[in-house]
Structures are given as C-alpha cells and as structure tokens.
Coordinates of C-alpha atoms in Angstrom, one line a residue:
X105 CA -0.8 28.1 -8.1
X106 CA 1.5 25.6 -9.3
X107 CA 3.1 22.7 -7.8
X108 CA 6.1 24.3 -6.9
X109 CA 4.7 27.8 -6.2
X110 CA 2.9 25.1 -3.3
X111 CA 6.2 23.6 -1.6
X112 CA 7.3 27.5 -2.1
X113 CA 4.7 28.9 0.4
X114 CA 7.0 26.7 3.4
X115 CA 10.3 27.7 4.0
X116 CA 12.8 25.0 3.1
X117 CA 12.8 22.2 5.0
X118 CA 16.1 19.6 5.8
X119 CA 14.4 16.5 4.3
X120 CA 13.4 14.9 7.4
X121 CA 9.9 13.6 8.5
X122 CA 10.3 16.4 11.5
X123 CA 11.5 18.5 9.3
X124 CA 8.7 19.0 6.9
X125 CA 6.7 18.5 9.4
X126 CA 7.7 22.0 11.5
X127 CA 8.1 23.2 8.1
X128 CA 4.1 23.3 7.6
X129 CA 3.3 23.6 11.1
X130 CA 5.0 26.6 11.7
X131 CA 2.9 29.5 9.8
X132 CA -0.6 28.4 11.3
X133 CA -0.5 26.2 13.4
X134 CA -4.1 26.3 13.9
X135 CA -5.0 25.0 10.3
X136 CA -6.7 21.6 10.9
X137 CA -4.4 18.9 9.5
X138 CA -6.0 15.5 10.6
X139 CA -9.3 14.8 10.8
X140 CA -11.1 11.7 12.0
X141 CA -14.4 11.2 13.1
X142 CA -15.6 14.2 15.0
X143 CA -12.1 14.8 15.6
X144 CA -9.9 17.4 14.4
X145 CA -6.0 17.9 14.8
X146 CA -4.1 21.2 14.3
X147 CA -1.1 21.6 12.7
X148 CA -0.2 22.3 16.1
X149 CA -2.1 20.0 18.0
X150 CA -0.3 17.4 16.3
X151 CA 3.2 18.1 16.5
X152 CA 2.6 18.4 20.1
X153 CA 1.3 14.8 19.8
X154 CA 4.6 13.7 17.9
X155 CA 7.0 15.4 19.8
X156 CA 5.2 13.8 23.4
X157 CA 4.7 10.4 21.7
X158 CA 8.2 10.7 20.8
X159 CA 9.8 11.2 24.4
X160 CA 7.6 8.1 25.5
X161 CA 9.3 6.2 22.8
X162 CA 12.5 7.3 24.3
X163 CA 11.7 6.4 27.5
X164 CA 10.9 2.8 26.7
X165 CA 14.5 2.9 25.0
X166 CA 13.2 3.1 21.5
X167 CA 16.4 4.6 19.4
X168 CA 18.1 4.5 16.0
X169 CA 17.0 2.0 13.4
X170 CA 14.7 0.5 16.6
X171 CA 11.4 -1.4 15.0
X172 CA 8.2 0.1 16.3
X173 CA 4.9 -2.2 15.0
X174 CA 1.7 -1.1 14.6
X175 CA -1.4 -2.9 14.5
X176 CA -4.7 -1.8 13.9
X177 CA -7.1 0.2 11.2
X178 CA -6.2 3.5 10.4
X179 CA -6.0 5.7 13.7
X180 CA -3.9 9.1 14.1
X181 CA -2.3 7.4 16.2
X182 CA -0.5 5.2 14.0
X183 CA 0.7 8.8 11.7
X184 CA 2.0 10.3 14.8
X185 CA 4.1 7.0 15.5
X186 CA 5.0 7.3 12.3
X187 CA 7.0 10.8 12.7
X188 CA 8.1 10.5 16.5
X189 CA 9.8 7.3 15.6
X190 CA 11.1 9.3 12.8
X191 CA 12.7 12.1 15.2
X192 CA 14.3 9.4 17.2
X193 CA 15.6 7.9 13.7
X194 CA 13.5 4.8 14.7
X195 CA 11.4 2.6 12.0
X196 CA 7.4 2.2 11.5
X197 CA 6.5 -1.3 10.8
X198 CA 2.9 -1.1 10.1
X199 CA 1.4 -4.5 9.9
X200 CA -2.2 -5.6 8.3
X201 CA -4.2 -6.0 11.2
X202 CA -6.2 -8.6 9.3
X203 CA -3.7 -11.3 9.4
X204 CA -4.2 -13.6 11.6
X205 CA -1.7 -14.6 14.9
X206 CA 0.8 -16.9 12.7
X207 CA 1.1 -14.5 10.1
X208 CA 1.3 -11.6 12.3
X209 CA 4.3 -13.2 14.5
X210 CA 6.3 -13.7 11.7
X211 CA 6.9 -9.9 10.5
X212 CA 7.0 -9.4 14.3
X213 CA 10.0 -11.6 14.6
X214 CA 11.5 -11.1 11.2
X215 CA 11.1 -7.3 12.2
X216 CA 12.6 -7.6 15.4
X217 CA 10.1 -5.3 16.7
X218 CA 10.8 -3.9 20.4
X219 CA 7.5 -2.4 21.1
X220 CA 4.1 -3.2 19.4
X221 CA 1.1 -1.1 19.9
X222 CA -2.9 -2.5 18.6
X223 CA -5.9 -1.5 18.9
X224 CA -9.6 -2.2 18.2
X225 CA -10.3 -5.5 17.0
X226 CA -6.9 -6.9 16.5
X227 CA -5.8 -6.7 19.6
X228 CA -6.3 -10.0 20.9
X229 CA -4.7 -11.1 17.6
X230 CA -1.7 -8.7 18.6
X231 CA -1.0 -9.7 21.7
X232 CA -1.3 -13.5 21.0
X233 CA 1.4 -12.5 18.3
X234 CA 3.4 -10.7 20.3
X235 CA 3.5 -12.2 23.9
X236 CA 6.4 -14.9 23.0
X237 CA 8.7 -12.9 21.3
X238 CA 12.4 -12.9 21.8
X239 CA 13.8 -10.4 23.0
X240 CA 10.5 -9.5 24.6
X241 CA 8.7 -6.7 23.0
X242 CA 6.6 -3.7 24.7
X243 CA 3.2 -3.9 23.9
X244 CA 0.6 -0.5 24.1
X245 CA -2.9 0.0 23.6
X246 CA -3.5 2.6 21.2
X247 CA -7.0 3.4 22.4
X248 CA -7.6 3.4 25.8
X249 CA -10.7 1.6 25.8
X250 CA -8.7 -1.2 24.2
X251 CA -6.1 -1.0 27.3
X252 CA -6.9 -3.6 29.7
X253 CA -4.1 -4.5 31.9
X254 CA -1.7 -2.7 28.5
X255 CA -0.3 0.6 29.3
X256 CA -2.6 3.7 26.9
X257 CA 0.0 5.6 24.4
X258 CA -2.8 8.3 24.7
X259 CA -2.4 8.4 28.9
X260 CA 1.4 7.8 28.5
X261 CA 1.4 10.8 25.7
X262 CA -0.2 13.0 27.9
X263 CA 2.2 12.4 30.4
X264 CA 5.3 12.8 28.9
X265 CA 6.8 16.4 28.2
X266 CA 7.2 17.1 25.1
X267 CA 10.5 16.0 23.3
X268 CA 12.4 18.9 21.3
X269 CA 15.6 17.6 19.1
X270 CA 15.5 15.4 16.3
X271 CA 17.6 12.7 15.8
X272 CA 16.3 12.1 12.1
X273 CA 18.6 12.0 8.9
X274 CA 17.1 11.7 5.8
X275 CA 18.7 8.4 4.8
X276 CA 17.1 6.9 8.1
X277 CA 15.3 3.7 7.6
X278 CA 11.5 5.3 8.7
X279 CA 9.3 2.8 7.5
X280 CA 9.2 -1.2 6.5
X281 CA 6.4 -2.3 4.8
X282 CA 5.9 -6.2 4.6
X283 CA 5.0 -7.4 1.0
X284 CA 4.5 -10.7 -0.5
X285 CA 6.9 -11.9 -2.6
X286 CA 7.2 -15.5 -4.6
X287 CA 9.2 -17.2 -2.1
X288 CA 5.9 -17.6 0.2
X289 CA 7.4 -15.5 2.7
X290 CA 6.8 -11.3 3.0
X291 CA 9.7 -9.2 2.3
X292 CA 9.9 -6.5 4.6
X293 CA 10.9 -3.2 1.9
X294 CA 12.7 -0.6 3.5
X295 CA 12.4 3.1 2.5
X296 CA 13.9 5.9 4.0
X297 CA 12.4 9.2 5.5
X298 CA 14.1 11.0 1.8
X299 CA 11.6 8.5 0.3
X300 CA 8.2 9.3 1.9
X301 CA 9.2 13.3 1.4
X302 CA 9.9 13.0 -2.1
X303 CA 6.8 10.8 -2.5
X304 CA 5.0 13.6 -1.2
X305 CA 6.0 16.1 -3.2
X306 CA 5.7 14.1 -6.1
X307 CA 2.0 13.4 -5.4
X308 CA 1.3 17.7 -4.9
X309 CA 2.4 17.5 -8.7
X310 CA 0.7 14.5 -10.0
X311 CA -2.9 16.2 -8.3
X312 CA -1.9 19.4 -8.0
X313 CA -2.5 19.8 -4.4
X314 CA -2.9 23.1 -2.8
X315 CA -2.9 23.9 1.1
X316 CA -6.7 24.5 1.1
X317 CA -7.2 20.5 -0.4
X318 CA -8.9 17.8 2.1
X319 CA -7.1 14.0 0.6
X320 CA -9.5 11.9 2.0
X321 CA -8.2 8.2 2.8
X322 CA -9.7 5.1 2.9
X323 CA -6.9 2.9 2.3
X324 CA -5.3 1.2 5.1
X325 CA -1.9 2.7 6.6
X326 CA 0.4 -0.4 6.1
X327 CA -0.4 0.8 2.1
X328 CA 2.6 2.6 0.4
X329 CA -1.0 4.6 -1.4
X330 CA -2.6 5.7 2.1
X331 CA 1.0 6.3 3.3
X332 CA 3.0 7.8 0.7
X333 CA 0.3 9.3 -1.0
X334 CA -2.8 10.7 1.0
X335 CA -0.7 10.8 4.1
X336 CA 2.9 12.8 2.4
X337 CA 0.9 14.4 -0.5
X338 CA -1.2 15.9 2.5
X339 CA 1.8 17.1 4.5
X340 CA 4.4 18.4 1.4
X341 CA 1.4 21.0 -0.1
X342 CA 0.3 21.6 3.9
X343 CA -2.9 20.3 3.4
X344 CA -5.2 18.1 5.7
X345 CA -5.9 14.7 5.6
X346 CA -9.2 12.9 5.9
X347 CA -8.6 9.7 7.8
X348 CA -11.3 7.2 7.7
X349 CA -10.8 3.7 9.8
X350 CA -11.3 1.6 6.7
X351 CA -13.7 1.8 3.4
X352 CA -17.2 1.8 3.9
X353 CA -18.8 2.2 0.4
X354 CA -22.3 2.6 2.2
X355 CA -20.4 5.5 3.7
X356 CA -18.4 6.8 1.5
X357 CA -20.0 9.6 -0.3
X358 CA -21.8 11.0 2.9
X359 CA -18.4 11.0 4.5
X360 CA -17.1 12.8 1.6
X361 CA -19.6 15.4 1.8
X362 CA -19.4 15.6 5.8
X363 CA -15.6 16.3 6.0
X364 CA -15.6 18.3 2.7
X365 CA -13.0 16.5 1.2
X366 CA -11.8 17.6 -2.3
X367 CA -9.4 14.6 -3.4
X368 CA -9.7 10.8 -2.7
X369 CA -7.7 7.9 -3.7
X370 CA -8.8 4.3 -5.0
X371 CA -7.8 1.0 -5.7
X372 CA -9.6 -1.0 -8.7
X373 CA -11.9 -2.7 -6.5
X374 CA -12.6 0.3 -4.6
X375 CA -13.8 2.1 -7.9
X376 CA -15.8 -0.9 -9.0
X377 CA -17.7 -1.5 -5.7
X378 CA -18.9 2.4 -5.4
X379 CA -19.7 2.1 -9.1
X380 CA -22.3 -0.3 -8.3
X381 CA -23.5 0.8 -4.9
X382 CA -27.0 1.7 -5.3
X383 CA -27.2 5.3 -6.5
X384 CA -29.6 6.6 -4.0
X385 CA -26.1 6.5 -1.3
X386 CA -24.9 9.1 -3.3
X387 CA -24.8 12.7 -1.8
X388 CA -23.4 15.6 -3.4
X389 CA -19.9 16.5 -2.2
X390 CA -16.5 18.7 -3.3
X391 CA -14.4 16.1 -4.2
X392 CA -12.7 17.7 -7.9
X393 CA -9.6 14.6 -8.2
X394 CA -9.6 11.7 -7.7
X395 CA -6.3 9.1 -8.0
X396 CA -6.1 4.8 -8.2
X397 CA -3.8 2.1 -9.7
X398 CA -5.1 0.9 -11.6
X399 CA -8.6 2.6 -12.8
X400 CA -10.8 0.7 -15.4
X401 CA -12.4 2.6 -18.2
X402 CA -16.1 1.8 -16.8
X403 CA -15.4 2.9 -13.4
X404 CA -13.4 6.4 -14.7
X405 CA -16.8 7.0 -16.6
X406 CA -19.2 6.3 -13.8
X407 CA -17.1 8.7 -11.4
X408 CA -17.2 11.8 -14.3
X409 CA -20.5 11.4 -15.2
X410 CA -22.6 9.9 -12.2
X411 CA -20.1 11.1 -9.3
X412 CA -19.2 14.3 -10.5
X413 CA -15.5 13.9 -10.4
X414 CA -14.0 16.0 -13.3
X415 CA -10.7 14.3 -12.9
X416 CA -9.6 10.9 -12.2
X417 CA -6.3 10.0 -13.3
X418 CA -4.3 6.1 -13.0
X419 CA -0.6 5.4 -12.3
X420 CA 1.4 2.9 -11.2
X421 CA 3.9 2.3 -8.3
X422 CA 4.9 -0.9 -6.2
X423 CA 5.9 -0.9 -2.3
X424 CA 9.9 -0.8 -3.8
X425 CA 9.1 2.0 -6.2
X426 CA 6.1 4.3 -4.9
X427 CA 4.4 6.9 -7.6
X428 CA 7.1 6.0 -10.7
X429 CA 4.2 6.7 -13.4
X430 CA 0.7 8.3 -13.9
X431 CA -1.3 9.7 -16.4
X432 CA -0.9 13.8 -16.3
X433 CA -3.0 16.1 -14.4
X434 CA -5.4 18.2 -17.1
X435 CA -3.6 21.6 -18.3
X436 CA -0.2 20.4 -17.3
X437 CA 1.4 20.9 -20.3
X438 CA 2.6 17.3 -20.2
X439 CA 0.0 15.7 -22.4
X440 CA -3.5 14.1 -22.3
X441 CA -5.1 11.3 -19.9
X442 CA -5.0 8.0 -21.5
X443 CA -7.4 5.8 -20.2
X444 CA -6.1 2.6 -19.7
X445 CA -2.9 3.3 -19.3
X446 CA -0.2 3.3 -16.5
X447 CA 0.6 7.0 -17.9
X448 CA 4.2 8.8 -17.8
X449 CA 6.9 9.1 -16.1
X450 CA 6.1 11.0 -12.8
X451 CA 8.2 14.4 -12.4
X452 CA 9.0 16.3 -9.0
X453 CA 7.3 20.1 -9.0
X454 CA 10.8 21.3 -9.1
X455 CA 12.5 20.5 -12.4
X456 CA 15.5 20.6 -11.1
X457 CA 14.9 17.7 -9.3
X458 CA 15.8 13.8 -10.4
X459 CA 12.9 11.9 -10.4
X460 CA 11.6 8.7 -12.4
X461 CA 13.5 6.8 -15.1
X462 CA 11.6 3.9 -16.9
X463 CA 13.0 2.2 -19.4
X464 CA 11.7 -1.4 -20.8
X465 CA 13.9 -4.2 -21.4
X466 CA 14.4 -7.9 -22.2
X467 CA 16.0 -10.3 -20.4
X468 CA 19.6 -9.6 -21.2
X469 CA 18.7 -6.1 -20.2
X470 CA 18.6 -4.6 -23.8
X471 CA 16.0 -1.7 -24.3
X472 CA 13.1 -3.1 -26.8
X473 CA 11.6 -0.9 -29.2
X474 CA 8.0 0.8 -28.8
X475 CA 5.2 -0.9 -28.9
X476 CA 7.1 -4.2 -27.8
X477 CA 6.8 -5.6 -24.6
X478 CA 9.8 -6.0 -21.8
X479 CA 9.8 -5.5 -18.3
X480 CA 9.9 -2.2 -16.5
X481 CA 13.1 -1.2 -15.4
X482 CA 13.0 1.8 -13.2
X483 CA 15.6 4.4 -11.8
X484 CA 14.0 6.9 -9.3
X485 CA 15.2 8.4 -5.9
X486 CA 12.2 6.9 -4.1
X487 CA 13.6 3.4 -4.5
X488 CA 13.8 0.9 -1.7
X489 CA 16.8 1.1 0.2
X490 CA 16.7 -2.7 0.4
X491 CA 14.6 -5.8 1.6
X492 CA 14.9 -6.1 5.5
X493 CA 17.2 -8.9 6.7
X494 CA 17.0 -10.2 3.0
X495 CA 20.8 -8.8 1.5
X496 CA 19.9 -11.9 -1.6
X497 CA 16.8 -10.8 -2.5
X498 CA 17.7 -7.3 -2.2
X499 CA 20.5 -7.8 -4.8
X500 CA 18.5 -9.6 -7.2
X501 CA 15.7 -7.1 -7.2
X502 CA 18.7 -4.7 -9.1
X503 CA 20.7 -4.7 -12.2
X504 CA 23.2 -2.1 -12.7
X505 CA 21.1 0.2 -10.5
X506 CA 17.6 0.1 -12.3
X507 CA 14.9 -1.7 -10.0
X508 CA 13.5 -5.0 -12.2
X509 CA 9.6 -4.6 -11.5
X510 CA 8.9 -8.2 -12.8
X511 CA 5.6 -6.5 -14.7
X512 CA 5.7 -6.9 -18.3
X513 CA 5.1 -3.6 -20.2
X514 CA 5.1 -1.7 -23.1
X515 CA 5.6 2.1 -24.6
X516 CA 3.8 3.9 -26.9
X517 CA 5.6 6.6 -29.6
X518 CA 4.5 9.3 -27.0
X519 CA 6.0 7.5 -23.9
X520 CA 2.7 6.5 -22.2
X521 CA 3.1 3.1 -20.7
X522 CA 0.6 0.1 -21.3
X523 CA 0.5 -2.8 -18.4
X524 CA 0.9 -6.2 -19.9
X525 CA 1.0 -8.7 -17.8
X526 CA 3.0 -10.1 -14.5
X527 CA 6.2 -12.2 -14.7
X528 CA 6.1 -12.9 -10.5
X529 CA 4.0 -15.1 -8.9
X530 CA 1.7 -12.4 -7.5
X531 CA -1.8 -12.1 -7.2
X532 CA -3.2 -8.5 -6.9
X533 CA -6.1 -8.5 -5.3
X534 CA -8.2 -5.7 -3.1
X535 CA -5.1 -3.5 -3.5
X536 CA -2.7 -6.0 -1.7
X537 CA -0.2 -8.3 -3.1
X538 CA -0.7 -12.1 -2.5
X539 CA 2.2 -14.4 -2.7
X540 CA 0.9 -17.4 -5.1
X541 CA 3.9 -19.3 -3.5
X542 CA 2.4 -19.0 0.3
X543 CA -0.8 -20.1 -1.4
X544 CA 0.5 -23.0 -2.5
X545 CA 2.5 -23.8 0.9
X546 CA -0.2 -23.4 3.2
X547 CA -2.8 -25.5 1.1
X548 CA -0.1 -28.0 0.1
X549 CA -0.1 -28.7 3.9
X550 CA -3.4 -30.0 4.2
X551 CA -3.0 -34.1 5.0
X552 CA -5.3 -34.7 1.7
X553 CA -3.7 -32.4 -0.7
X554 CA -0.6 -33.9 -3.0
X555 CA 0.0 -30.4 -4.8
X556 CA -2.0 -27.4 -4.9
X557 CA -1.9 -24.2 -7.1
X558 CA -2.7 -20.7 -6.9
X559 CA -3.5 -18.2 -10.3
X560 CA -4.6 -14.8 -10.5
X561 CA -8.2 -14.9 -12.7
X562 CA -10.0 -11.8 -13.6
X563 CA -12.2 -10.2 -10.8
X564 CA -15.8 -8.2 -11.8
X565 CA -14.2 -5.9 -9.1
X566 CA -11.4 -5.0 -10.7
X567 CA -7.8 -6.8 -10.8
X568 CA -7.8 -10.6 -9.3
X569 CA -9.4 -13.5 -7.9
X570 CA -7.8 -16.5 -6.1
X571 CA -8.2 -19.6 -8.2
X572 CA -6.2 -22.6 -6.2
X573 CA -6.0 -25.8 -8.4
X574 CA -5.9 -29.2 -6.3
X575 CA -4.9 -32.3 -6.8
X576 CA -5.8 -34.7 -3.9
X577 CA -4.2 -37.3 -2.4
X578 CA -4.9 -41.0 -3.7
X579 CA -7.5 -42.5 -1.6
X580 CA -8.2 -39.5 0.1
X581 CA -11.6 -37.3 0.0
X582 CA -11.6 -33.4 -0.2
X583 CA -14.2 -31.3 -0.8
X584 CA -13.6 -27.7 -2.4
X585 CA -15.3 -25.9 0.7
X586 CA -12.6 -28.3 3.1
X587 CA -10.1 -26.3 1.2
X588 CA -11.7 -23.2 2.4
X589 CA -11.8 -23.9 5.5
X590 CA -8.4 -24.8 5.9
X591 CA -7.4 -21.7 4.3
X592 CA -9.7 -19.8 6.7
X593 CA -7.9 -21.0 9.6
X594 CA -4.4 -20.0 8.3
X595 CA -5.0 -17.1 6.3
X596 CA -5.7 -13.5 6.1
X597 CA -9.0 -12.5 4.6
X598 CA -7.4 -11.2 1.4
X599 CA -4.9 -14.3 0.8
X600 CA -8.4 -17.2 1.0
X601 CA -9.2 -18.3 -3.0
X602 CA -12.4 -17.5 -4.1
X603 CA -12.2 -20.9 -6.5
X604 CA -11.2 -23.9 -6.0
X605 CA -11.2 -26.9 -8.8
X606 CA -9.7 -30.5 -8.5
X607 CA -7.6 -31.8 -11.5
X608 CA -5.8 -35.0 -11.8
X609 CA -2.6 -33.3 -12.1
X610 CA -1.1 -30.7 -12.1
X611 CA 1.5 -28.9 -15.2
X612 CA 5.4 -29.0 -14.9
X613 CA 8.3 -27.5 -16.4
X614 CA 11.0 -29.5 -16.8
X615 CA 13.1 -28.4 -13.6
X616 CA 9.6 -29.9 -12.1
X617 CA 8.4 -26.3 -10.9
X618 CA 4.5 -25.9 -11.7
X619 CA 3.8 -24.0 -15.1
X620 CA 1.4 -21.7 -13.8
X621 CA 1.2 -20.3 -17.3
X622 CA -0.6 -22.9 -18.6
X623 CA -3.2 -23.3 -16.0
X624 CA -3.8 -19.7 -16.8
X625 CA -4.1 -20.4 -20.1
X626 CA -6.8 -23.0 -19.8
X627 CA -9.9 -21.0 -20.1
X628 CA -12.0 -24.4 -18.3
X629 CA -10.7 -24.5 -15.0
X630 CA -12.4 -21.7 -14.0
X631 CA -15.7 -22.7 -15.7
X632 CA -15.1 -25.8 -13.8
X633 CA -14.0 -24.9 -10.2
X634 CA -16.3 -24.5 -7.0
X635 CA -17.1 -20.2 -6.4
X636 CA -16.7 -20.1 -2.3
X637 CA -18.1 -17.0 -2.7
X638 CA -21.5 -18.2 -4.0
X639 CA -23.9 -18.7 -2.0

C-alpha cells in the first residue's frame, strides 16, 4: 500500500490532535496503540485516557494556550497529556528531566507553566523547581508510587468522567519545546497542533508506514524525533508505538524482539554505541526500517549486515523545522539512498500537499550554485510558529519567510544535500543541542576562571564532544577536574565537557567576541586537554 492509500484507510480528519486521534480510533478500537512494559493501550483504551485526563485538566482551570509541564522519562502518561491539553487548546511543555533544579525553573518560569506533573527520579528535582513559582503552579505525580503528599494524575484520571468536546484548532500552540540557542539561554519553539499532524504524515511517507508497523522509541519525549516522529508517524498511518523509558543498548535488541517492533529510530550516538555493544546481546527481531539524523557510513553498514536491517535511511530536521529532508525510502521512485548525506527534500503522501522548500543561500540571501556551500534556507508548513516570549529572536530566525537554519550546506546536480558545517554556537551532542554560549557563562562564573570557551570536537560516538578552553585567573590555581566539578553542580549531564585544556589566552575578533573558529582550527588543543572521561 502506499503512503497515501495509508492516511486513506481513516476517514478524514479536521487537523487537530483529537481529531486524528478519533480518526484512528474509531474503526478498532481494540488495535493496541501504545505499548510499554507489560502494558498495552487500545486505540480505545487510550482515548478514554485523553478525554478523562482532559476533564482533570479542566477542572484544575487548565484552558486555551494554558502551559502544562512535564517532567520525567518517557511514560504514556506524558502522550496522553499531550492530546488532552490539546482538546482543551492547552500547550505541552515537556522538559528534560535530566536538568538539574536551576535549569529546570527557568523553562518553568519562562513557560509560565500552571501545572507541572513528574515522576520517577526527577521528582525531587521537579518539585524543588517548581515549589517557588509565581503564580503558583499545580504540581501531580504521574505515577502513583511517586505521589507522596502530590495528588496521582492516574487516581485523579480515573475519577473524572470522561470529557467529550474539543476545544482544539489546528493553529493552537500544542507543544513548546525548550532548545539551546547562542544566547546561553533556551528558546522555548512553539509549533502548532497543524505541525505535529503534518509531521506525522510526512514520516508514513519517508518509512512507509503501514497500520500493522510497531515504531519503537527510545528517544526521550521532550525530542521533536520521539515526538514528531515515532510518536505522529505512529498515530497518522494508525500504527502502535513502542515506548521504552529511555535507551538501554544492553536492552535494546531483546526489547525489539519482545514487543515485535518493525521500525526504530536513532540518533548518531545511538547507532554508534549498539554498533559496538558486544554481539552476543543481539537477538533476532522484525525490525525491516530503521531512521536517524544523522547516520554514519560505518554504523548504516553494521545495522544491514550484522543487524539485519534492510533499510536505514538519514535526514535532517531541527526543533524549528521537524523532518525538512531525508534520503528516499527504497522503490519510491524518488531516487537512491546516499549515504552521507542529509538526502532530499521531504514530500507529504499526498502530492497535492505543500511541503518542504530548501534552497541554499549566502549571506545577502542570493541562491549559490551547486556544489557550493550556503546556508539552508527552508520554507515548509511544519515551521515554528515562533520562539516563546522571544518576538526578537523569533524575527531574526526569518527572512522573507524562509527559516535561516544557521547550518552550512551544499547541493549536488541531483538535489541531494551534503551537511557542511555549523554557523551557530551549537554543540550537538547525544541528540541534544548545547548552547556553547551557557557553556561559557556558567564556567566563566567560577571565582578562578578569567574566560572560558566551549567547541564542538569530533565524538567516536558520532557527532560532538564538549571541549571547554580555560584561561585562569592570575595567581589563582585550577585544576581541569575543578572545572568539572563545577560544571557538575550546575549542569545537565549532556551540557558537562568531556575536555578541558588551559591556555594563556584566549582568540578575539576585533568586536572582542571569542573566535571560536580558530580554537577549532587548532588541531593541539585537544591533543593537549585533560579527557574527564578517562579514567
């Protein structure tokens, strides 16, 4: 069946979260849809789950373009919020549950969240985050052995009769993502309910989903490729999703195997650790497609010929600009699978639909020829509707409509697209975004440092390290694992550097900002920095 012969088997939906969502559930509703652990969720089950979740939201007051923060590992819980904040035409703020109080308060604030609901581990974190906000926010458990003297969404759920009207439009705000961005601050990206249902039914053509297809998800929620992806591919082509708490690469193939999942996605490190994981974890399984951003040559060889995976396929996508490119699906009709590259434009099933334009550009805006680089300019209906409380930033992102990715590109004569390098001061590492200007913030903080510096440096598992250059304070002493500690005490797991080297000084432009281009181009300071990694 093809893509569109897929989103054909539903009757037409009115391009709302609840929408699509009846749309799927309606012709069995006793298909599973969600599974996790030992448990499985109906079709059925689970728009019972929304539509009571929903009323409790509605209770606490929770309306239109109301926050609602999550924080936790991946849980059902956290999809259901998703749609019955939808229904009301409320927002999903899902926040990394690895950050630590600080970090966590701040997108609480900035989000102006009015209820927050944890769970597991985190929620000490949460509520430490949460307890002084202003206006006061509600807090829930989302697992009731997590409750304490917190009220149980579950035990609330179950009390609440059920709610039946939907308030959703498809322009509603649903979802705001925090992202790092150079100013050392996240940027909250907004998308709309249009957006994730689009992204869905993008992602049935880029893998050719079909109802009977298990996408099985180890990548966190607060991720536009767990949540636009796995999560919206699943629900467009009426599928069920696989939700796992988190990746376990000890796990990961007998988990495959278990739940008889057919499709996966993966980030570069992802690919790379399972590549390496002792072979004897490996169990066979059904998994036919597999999807990451980006996938290295090695690690698409390894999953064909040691893993069994016929297809694995790379794209490309930001939290502004979900699924914009990928390489095409075999027997498409739309051309081969480069390896290596971030692949074509990405179409909708339905032709007549507007999907991604990419064009690459200099910095007056001018298209450059073919095989010259520019930066990626992009055009698509799954666009940001803005950055949250940020109206600046927003504009700037934008120029004459196209969305400025800041990644330096280039097309081939067959209008595959080639990744060249970054112009922002990101770091991509483990799948997340780090803002090099934070980085440099939080370590130039320390009473010993005069100036510190954060670069991206190649990582064995796939796209970046942290390397943070130092220069310390005259008369002061600082030792490299000092620096570690420091950033262990202020910073999220993913955000601490790996390396750490002391220089005298450090490079400056001559507006007196630091040329991080040429500490990237000197190949000795990672030769000569300190591995806090090793042991």
């Amino acid at each position: 069946m093809t893509p569109l012969e897929t989103l054909e088997r539903f009757r037409p939906h009115d391009g709302t979260l609840a929408g699509v969502l009846a749309s799927r559930a309606e012709p069995d509703p006793e298909r599973p849809f969600l599974l996790f652990g030992e448990r499985t969720l109906s079709w059925g089950t689970f728009a019972d789950e929304v539509d009571r979740i929903a009323a409790v939201l509605a209770g606490y007051g929770i309306g239109g373009g109301d926050r609602v923060a999550t924080f936790a590992e991946n849980r059902p819980e956290i999809v259901a919020l998703l749609f019955a904040a939808a229904k009301l035409g409320a927002v999903l703020v899902p926040v990394n549950p690895a950050l630590g109080v600080d970090e966590a308060r701040y997108v609480f604030e900035h989000a102006g969240a009015r209820l927050v609901a944890a769970g597991g581990a985190a929620m000490e974190t949460a509520r430490a985050a949460a307890w002084r906000l202003e206006p006061a926010a509600r807090f829930v458990a989302l697992e009731a052995e997590d409750a304490g003297d917190a009220p149980s969404l579950g035990a609330l759920a179950r009390g609440a009769a059920p709610l039946d009207w939907n308030a959703g439009r498809p322009g509603d705000t649903c979802v705001i993502l925090y992202t790092s961005g150079t100013t050392g601050f996240p940027k909250g990206v907004m998308h709309a309910q249009s957006s994730l249902v689009l992204a869905g039914e993008g992602f049935v053509e880029r893998m050719r989903l079909v109802p009977e297809d298990r996408l099985m998800t180890v990548l966190p929620l607060f991720h536009i490729n767990a949540l636009f992806y796995s999560l919206m591919g699943a629900v467009a082509a009426g599928a069920s999703l696989v939700l796992e708490p988190r990746f376990s690469a000890s796990t990961f193939w007998q988990r495959a195997a278990a739940t008889g999942a057919t499709q996966a996605n993966i980030i570069a490190a992802v690919g790379a650790i399972l590549a390496r994981r002792p072979r004897a974890e490996f169990v066979p399984h059904a998994i036919r497609k597999v999807y990451g951003a980006p996938v290295p040559a090695e690690v698409e060889r390894v999953f064909r010929e040691a893993f069994g995976v016929p297809v694995v396929l790379e794209g490309y996508g930001m939290t502004e600009i979900p699924g914009v490119c990928n390489n095409p699906f075999p027997g498409a009709g739309r051309g081969e699978n480069r390896i290596g590259s971030m692949g074509k434009a990405a179409v909708h099933p339905d032709p007549a639909v507007r999907f991604a334009e990419l064009r690459v550009v200099d910095d007056e805006g001018r298209d450059v020829p073919d095989g010259e680089a520019g930066e990626l300019a992009v055009r698509t209906p799954i666009v940001m509707q803005g950055y949250f409380r940020d109206p600046e930033a927003s504009a700037a992102a934008f120029r004459d409509g196209w969305f400025l990715t800041g990644d330096l590109v280039r097309r081939d004569a067959d209008g595959y697209f080639w990744f060249v390098a970054r112009k922002k001061d990101i770091i991509r590492r483990r799948g997340e975004n780090v803002s090099g200007a934070e980085l440099d913030r939080v370590i130039g903080a320390h009473p010993d440092v005069a100036e510190a510096a954060a670069i991206g440096v190649a990582s064995p598992l796939g796209e970046e390290d942290i390397l943070v250059a130092v220069v310390v304070r005259p008369g002061a002493r600082l030792a490299a694992r000092d620096v570690g500690a420091w950033c262990a005490a202020r910073l999220a797991p993913h955000k601490q550097p790996r390396y750490v080297v002391f220089v005298d000084a450090l490079p400056h432009t001559p507006t007196l900002r630091v040329a991080k281009f040429r500490l990237k181009q000197d190949a000795t300071l990672l030769a000569r920095a300190t591995d806090l990694a090793a042991p």
